[in-house]
CSV table of C-alpha atoms in Angstrom, one decimal:
chain,number,residue,atom,x,y,z
A,65,UNK,CA,62.6,-136.6,-57.7
A,66,UNK,CA,61.6,-139.1,-55.1
A,67,UNK,CA,62.0,-136.6,-52.3
A,68,UNK,CA,59.8,-134.1,-54.1
A,69,UNK,CA,57.1,-136.8,-54.7
A,70,UNK,CA,57.2,-137.7,-51.0
A,71,UNK,CA,56.9,-134.0,-50.0
A,72,UNK,CA,53.8,-133.5,-52.3
A,73,UNK,CA,52.2,-136.6,-50.8
A,74,UNK,CA,52.9,-135.3,-47.3
A,75,UNK,CA,50.9,-132.1,-47.9
A,76,UNK,CA,47.3,-132.4,-46.7
A,77,UNK,CA,44.7,-132.3,-49.3
A,78,UNK,CA,42.0,-129.6,-48.6
A,79,UNK,CA,38.4,-130.5,-48.8
A,80,UNK,CA,36.6,-128.6,-51.7
A,81,UNK,CA,33.8,-127.4,-49.3
A,82,UNK,CA,36.4,-126.0,-46.9
A,83,UNK,CA,38.1,-124.2,-49.8
A,84,UNK,CA,34.8,-122.6,-50.9
A,85,UNK,CA,34.2,-121.4,-47.4
A,86,UNK,CA,37.6,-119.9,-47.1
A,87,UNK,CA,37.2,-118.1,-50.5
A,88,UNK,CA,33.7,-116.8,-49.4
A,89,UNK,CA,35.1,-115.4,-46.1
A,90,UNK,CA,37.9,-113.7,-48.0
A,91,UNK,CA,35.5,-112.0,-50.4
A,92,UNK,CA,33.3,-110.9,-47.5
A,93,UNK,CA,36.3,-109.3,-45.9
A,94,UNK,CA,37.2,-107.4,-49.1
A,95,UNK,CA,33.6,-106.2,-49.6
A,96,UNK,CA,33.5,-105.0,-46.0
A,97,UNK,CA,36.7,-103.0,-46.5
A,98,UNK,CA,35.3,-101.4,-49.7
A,99,UNK,CA,32.0,-100.6,-48.0
A,100,UNK,CA,33.8,-99.1,-45.0
A,101,UNK,CA,35.9,-96.9,-47.3
A,102,UNK,CA,32.8,-95.8,-49.3
A,103,UNK,CA,30.8,-95.0,-46.1
A,104,UNK,CA,33.7,-93.0,-44.6
A,105,UNK,CA,34.0,-91.0,-47.9
A,106,UNK,CA,30.3,-90.3,-48.0
A,107,UNK,CA,30.2,-89.4,-44.4
A,108,UNK,CA,33.1,-87.0,-44.9
A,109,UNK,CA,31.2,-85.4,-47.8
A,110,UNK,CA,28.1,-85.0,-45.7
A,111,UNK,CA,30.1,-83.5,-42.9
A,112,UNK,CA,31.8,-81.1,-45.4
A,113,UNK,CA,28.3,-80.1,-46.7
A,114,UNK,CA,26.9,-79.6,-43.2
A,115,UNK,CA,29.9,-77.4,-42.2
A,116,UNK,CA,28.9,-73.7,-42.5
A,117,UNK,CA,30.9,-71.7,-45.0
A,118,UNK,CA,33.5,-69.4,-43.5
A,119,UNK,CA,32.8,-65.7,-43.6
A,120,UNK,CA,35.7,-65.2,-46.0
A,121,UNK,CA,34.2,-67.5,-48.5
A,122,UNK,CA,30.8,-65.7,-48.5
A,123,UNK,CA,30.5,-62.8,-50.9
A,124,UNK,CA,30.0,-59.4,-49.4
A,125,UNK,CA,26.6,-57.9,-50.1
A,126,UNK,CA,26.6,-55.8,-53.2
A,127,UNK,CA,25.3,-52.2,-52.9
A,128,UNK,CA,22.2,-51.5,-54.9
A,129,UNK,CA,20.9,-48.0,-55.7
A,130,UNK,CA,18.1,-47.0,-53.2
A,131,UNK,CA,18.5,-50.3,-51.4
A,132,UNK,CA,17.0,-52.2,-54.3
A,133,UNK,CA,16.8,-56.0,-53.7
A,134,UNK,CA,14.7,-57.0,-56.7
A,135,UNK,CA,15.4,-56.8,-60.5
A,136,UNK,CA,14.5,-53.6,-62.3
A,137,UNK,CA,11.7,-55.5,-64.1
A,138,UNK,CA,10.1,-56.4,-60.7
A,139,UNK,CA,10.6,-52.8,-59.4
A,140,UNK,CA,8.5,-51.5,-62.3
A,141,UNK,CA,5.7,-53.8,-61.3
A,142,UNK,CA,6.3,-56.7,-63.6
A,143,UNK,CA,3.8,-57.8,-66.3
A,144,UNK,CA,3.0,-56.0,-69.5
A,145,UNK,CA,3.8,-52.4,-68.3
A,146,UNK,CA,7.3,-53.4,-67.2
A,147,UNK,CA,7.8,-55.3,-70.5
A,148,UNK,CA,6.9,-52.1,-72.4
A,149,UNK,CA,9.2,-49.9,-70.3
A,150,UNK,CA,12.1,-52.4,-70.6
A,151,UNK,CA,11.6,-52.8,-74.4
A,152,UNK,CA,10.9,-56.6,-74.1
A,153,UNK,CA,8.3,-56.1,-76.9
A,154,UNK,CA,10.0,-53.6,-79.2
A,155,UNK,CA,6.9,-53.1,-81.4
A,156,UNK,CA,4.6,-52.3,-78.5
A,157,UNK,CA,7.2,-50.1,-76.8
A,158,UNK,CA,7.9,-48.2,-80.0
A,159,UNK,CA,4.2,-47.8,-80.6
A,160,UNK,CA,3.5,-46.3,-77.2
A,161,UNK,CA,6.5,-44.0,-77.3
A,162,UNK,CA,5.7,-43.0,-80.9
A,163,UNK,CA,2.0,-42.2,-80.0
A,164,UNK,CA,3.1,-40.1,-77.0
A,165,UNK,CA,5.5,-38.2,-79.3
A,166,UNK,CA,2.8,-37.5,-81.9
A,167,UNK,CA,0.4,-36.3,-79.1
A,168,UNK,CA,3.1,-34.1,-77.6
A,169,UNK,CA,3.9,-32.6,-81.1
A,170,UNK,CA,0.2,-32.0,-81.8
A,171,UNK,CA,-0.8,-30.4,-78.5
A,172,UNK,CA,2.5,-28.7,-77.5
A,173,UNK,CA,4.3,-27.7,-80.7
A,174,UNK,CA,1.3,-27.2,-83.0
A,175,UNK,CA,-0.9,-26.0,-80.1
A,176,UNK,CA,-3.8,-28.2,-81.1
A,177,UNK,CA,-6.5,-28.5,-78.5
A,178,UNK,CA,-7.7,-31.9,-77.3
A,179,UNK,CA,-11.4,-31.3,-77.8
A,180,UNK,CA,-10.8,-29.9,-81.3
A,181,UNK,CA,-8.7,-32.9,-82.2
A,182,UNK,CA,-11.2,-35.4,-80.9
A,183,UNK,CA,-14.1,-33.7,-82.8
A,184,UNK,CA,-12.1,-33.6,-86.1
A,185,UNK,CA,-11.1,-37.2,-85.8
A,186,UNK,CA,-14.7,-38.2,-85.1
A,187,UNK,CA,-16.0,-36.1,-88.1
A,188,UNK,CA,-13.5,-37.7,-90.5
A,189,UNK,CA,-14.1,-41.3,-89.2
A,190,UNK,CA,-18.0,-41.0,-89.3
A,191,UNK,CA,-18.0,-39.4,-92.7
A,192,UNK,CA,-15.7,-42.1,-94.2
A,193,UNK,CA,-17.8,-44.9,-92.7
A,194,UNK,CA,-21.1,-43.4,-93.8
A,195,UNK,CA,-19.9,-42.8,-97.4
A,196,UNK,CA,-18.4,-46.3,-97.6
A,197,UNK,CA,-21.6,-48.0,-96.3
A,198,UNK,CA,-23.7,-46.2,-98.9
A,199,UNK,CA,-21.2,-46.6,-101.7
A,200,UNK,CA,-21.3,-50.4,-101.4
A,201,UNK,CA,-24.9,-50.4,-102.7
A,202,UNK,CA,-23.7,-49.0,-106.0
A,203,UNK,CA,-20.5,-50.9,-106.4
A,204,UNK,CA,-22.2,-54.2,-105.2
A,205,UNK,CA,-19.8,-55.0,-102.5
A,206,UNK,CA,-20.3,-56.0,-98.9
A,207,UNK,CA,-20.7,-53.2,-96.4
A,208,UNK,CA,-17.9,-52.6,-93.9
A,209,UNK,CA,-18.0,-54.6,-90.7
A,210,UNK,CA,-18.0,-52.0,-87.9
A,211,UNK,CA,-17.0,-53.7,-84.7
A,212,UNK,CA,-19.0,-53.0,-81.5
A,213,UNK,CA,-16.8,-51.5,-78.8
A,214,UNK,CA,-17.5,-52.4,-75.2
A,215,UNK,CA,-15.5,-51.3,-72.2
A,216,UNK,CA,-14.8,-54.3,-69.9
A,217,UNK,CA,-15.6,-53.9,-66.2
A,218,UNK,CA,-12.8,-55.8,-64.5
A,219,UNK,CA,-9.8,-53.8,-65.9
A,220,UNK,CA,-11.6,-50.6,-64.9
A,221,UNK,CA,-12.2,-51.9,-61.4
A,222,UNK,CA,-8.6,-53.0,-61.0
A,223,UNK,CA,-7.4,-49.6,-62.3
A,224,UNK,CA,-9.7,-47.8,-59.9
A,225,UNK,CA,-8.6,-50.0,-57.0
A,226,UNK,CA,-4.9,-49.4,-57.8
A,227,UNK,CA,-5.4,-45.7,-58.0
A,228,UNK,CA,-7.3,-45.6,-54.7
A,229,UNK,CA,-4.4,-47.5,-52.9
A,230,UNK,CA,-1.8,-45.2,-54.3
A,231,UNK,CA,-3.8,-42.0,-53.5
A,232,UNK,CA,-4.4,-43.2,-49.9
A,233,UNK,CA,-0.7,-44.0,-49.6
A,234,UNK,CA,0.2,-40.5,-50.7
A,235,UNK,CA,-2.3,-39.0,-48.3
A,236,UNK,CA,-0.8,-41.0,-45.4
A,237,UNK,CA,2.7,-39.8,-46.4
A,238,UNK,CA,1.6,-36.2,-46.5
A,239,UNK,CA,0.0,-36.6,-43.0
A,240,UNK,CA,3.1,-38.1,-41.6
A,241,UNK,CA,5.2,-35.3,-43.0
A,242,UNK,CA,2.8,-32.6,-41.8
A,243,UNK,CA,2.8,-34.0,-38.3
A,244,UNK,CA,6.4,-32.9,-37.8
A,245,UNK,CA,7.8,-36.3,-36.6
A,246,UNK,CA,10.3,-36.9,-39.5
A,247,UNK,CA,12.4,-33.9,-40.4
A,248,UNK,CA,14.3,-35.7,-43.1
A,249,UNK,CA,11.1,-36.5,-45.0
A,250,UNK,CA,9.9,-32.9,-44.5
A,251,UNK,CA,13.0,-31.5,-46.1
A,252,UNK,CA,12.9,-34.0,-48.9
A,253,UNK,CA,9.3,-33.1,-49.7
A,254,UNK,CA,10.1,-29.4,-49.7
A,255,UNK,CA,13.1,-29.9,-52.0
A,256,UNK,CA,11.0,-32.0,-54.4
A,257,UNK,CA,8.2,-29.6,-54.5
A,258,UNK,CA,10.6,-26.7,-55.1
A,259,UNK,CA,12.2,-28.5,-58.0
A,260,UNK,CA,8.8,-29.2,-59.5
A,261,UNK,CA,7.8,-25.6,-59.2
A,262,UNK,CA,10.9,-24.6,-61.1
A,263,UNK,CA,10.3,-27.1,-63.8
A,264,UNK,CA,6.6,-26.1,-64.0
A,265,UNK,CA,7.6,-22.5,-64.6
A,266,UNK,CA,9.9,-23.5,-67.4
A,267,UNK,CA,7.5,-25.8,-69.3
A,268,UNK,CA,4.0,-27.0,-69.4
A,269,UNK,CA,2.4,-30.0,-67.6
A,270,UNK,CA,2.2,-31.9,-70.9
A,271,UNK,CA,5.9,-31.4,-71.5
A,272,UNK,CA,6.7,-32.6,-68.0
A,273,UNK,CA,4.5,-35.7,-68.5
A,274,UNK,CA,6.2,-36.4,-71.9
A,275,UNK,CA,9.7,-36.0,-70.3
A,276,UNK,CA,8.7,-38.3,-67.5
A,277,UNK,CA,7.5,-40.9,-70.1
A,278,UNK,CA,10.7,-40.6,-72.1
A,279,UNK,CA,12.8,-41.1,-68.9
A,280,UNK,CA,10.7,-44.2,-68.1
A,281,UNK,CA,11.6,-45.7,-71.5
A,282,UNK,CA,15.3,-44.9,-71.2
A,283,UNK,CA,16.6,-44.7,-67.6
A,284,UNK,CA,15.5,-48.3,-66.5
A,285,UNK,CA,16.9,-49.8,-69.7
A,286,UNK,CA,20.3,-48.0,-69.4
A,287,UNK,CA,20.5,-48.8,-65.7
A,288,UNK,CA,19.7,-52.5,-66.3
A,289,UNK,CA,22.5,-52.6,-68.9
A,290,UNK,CA,25.1,-50.8,-66.8
A,291,UNK,CA,23.9,-51.8,-63.4
A,292,UNK,CA,27.3,-52.5,-61.7
A,293,UNK,CA,28.9,-49.2,-62.8
A,294,UNK,CA,25.9,-47.1,-61.8
A,295,UNK,CA,25.7,-48.8,-58.4
A,296,UNK,CA,29.4,-48.1,-57.7
A,297,UNK,CA,29.0,-44.4,-58.5
A,298,UNK,CA,25.7,-44.3,-56.5
A,299,UNK,CA,27.4,-45.8,-53.5
A,300,UNK,CA,30.1,-43.1,-53.5
A,301,UNK,CA,27.5,-40.4,-54.0
A,302,UNK,CA,25.3,-41.7,-51.1
A,303,UNK,CA,28.4,-41.9,-48.8
A,304,UNK,CA,29.2,-38.3,-49.6
A,305,UNK,CA,25.5,-37.2,-49.1
A,306,UNK,CA,25.4,-38.9,-45.7
A,307,UNK,CA,28.5,-37.1,-44.7
A,308,UNK,CA,27.1,-33.7,-45.7
A,309,UNK,CA,23.7,-34.5,-44.1
A,310,UNK,CA,25.5,-35.5,-40.8
A,311,UNK,CA,27.3,-32.1,-40.8
A,312,UNK,CA,24.0,-30.3,-41.5
A,313,UNK,CA,22.2,-32.3,-38.9
A,314,UNK,CA,24.8,-31.6,-36.2
A,315,UNK,CA,25.0,-27.9,-37.0
A,316,UNK,CA,21.4,-26.9,-37.9
A,317,UNK,CA,18.7,-29.6,-37.8
A,318,UNK,CA,19.2,-30.7,-34.2
A,319,UNK,CA,18.7,-27.1,-33.0
A,320,UNK,CA,15.2,-26.9,-34.6
A,321,UNK,CA,12.3,-27.9,-32.2
A,322,UNK,CA,10.3,-30.9,-33.3
A,323,UNK,CA,6.7,-32.0,-32.7
A,324,UNK,CA,5.7,-34.5,-30.1
A,325,UNK,CA,6.7,-38.1,-31.0
A,326,UNK,CA,4.4,-41.1,-31.1
A,327,UNK,CA,5.7,-42.5,-27.8
A,328,UNK,CA,5.0,-39.3,-25.9
A,329,UNK,CA,1.4,-39.2,-27.4
A,330,UNK,CA,0.8,-42.8,-26.2
A,331,UNK,CA,2.0,-41.9,-22.7
């Protein structure tokens, strides 16, 4: 016991200030190590983010029919017309399609003439409003409030401007086809006009317009629903068409003389 007591007395007693300094330096070293680990992990994360993804990780570009890069809603122009064709507003879409069906039945199946129909509708409407307005004097009720109809100017100007742009675009396409510089467009135009002539001989213009409207209300909706399947079949069909066109071009089209190109005209 005496030896242990002597050994404890022989140990040097530390000053409290020195002990606090040593503890502070120890805590600083620990915090520096933690900060260094955190900084290295964040820098490694930043470097991993900056590294470009390998080509194997990137998804291959999906084939879209006719090279489409936008959704079907945007292809149709967006806005209210696209909402109607895509059945976003079912009441509006049903009303438009139903009205077109009624008009087609009246003019095509029942062979009603447009001028006759307009006159009959106006006769019935004016007669009903006239009798109602005079009948209110005897039954002591308020006369009907007939709204005043005004055609706004801005929508008509926008419609006229849009039609003008599309007509000019069509004229420029026809001019380019007629100039003989693009044989592919020329053959496509001839094929399309030939198909239209066959359809025009089978049915009237009103029936064609009604069929086109029904297709606008059905084809985009079905395509948007089964987009991947249709695109896969379309890719196979386009590959086969390109093969057949390459054979036709090698055997027939290259032997046909073409008009002067734009570069030769500039020279």
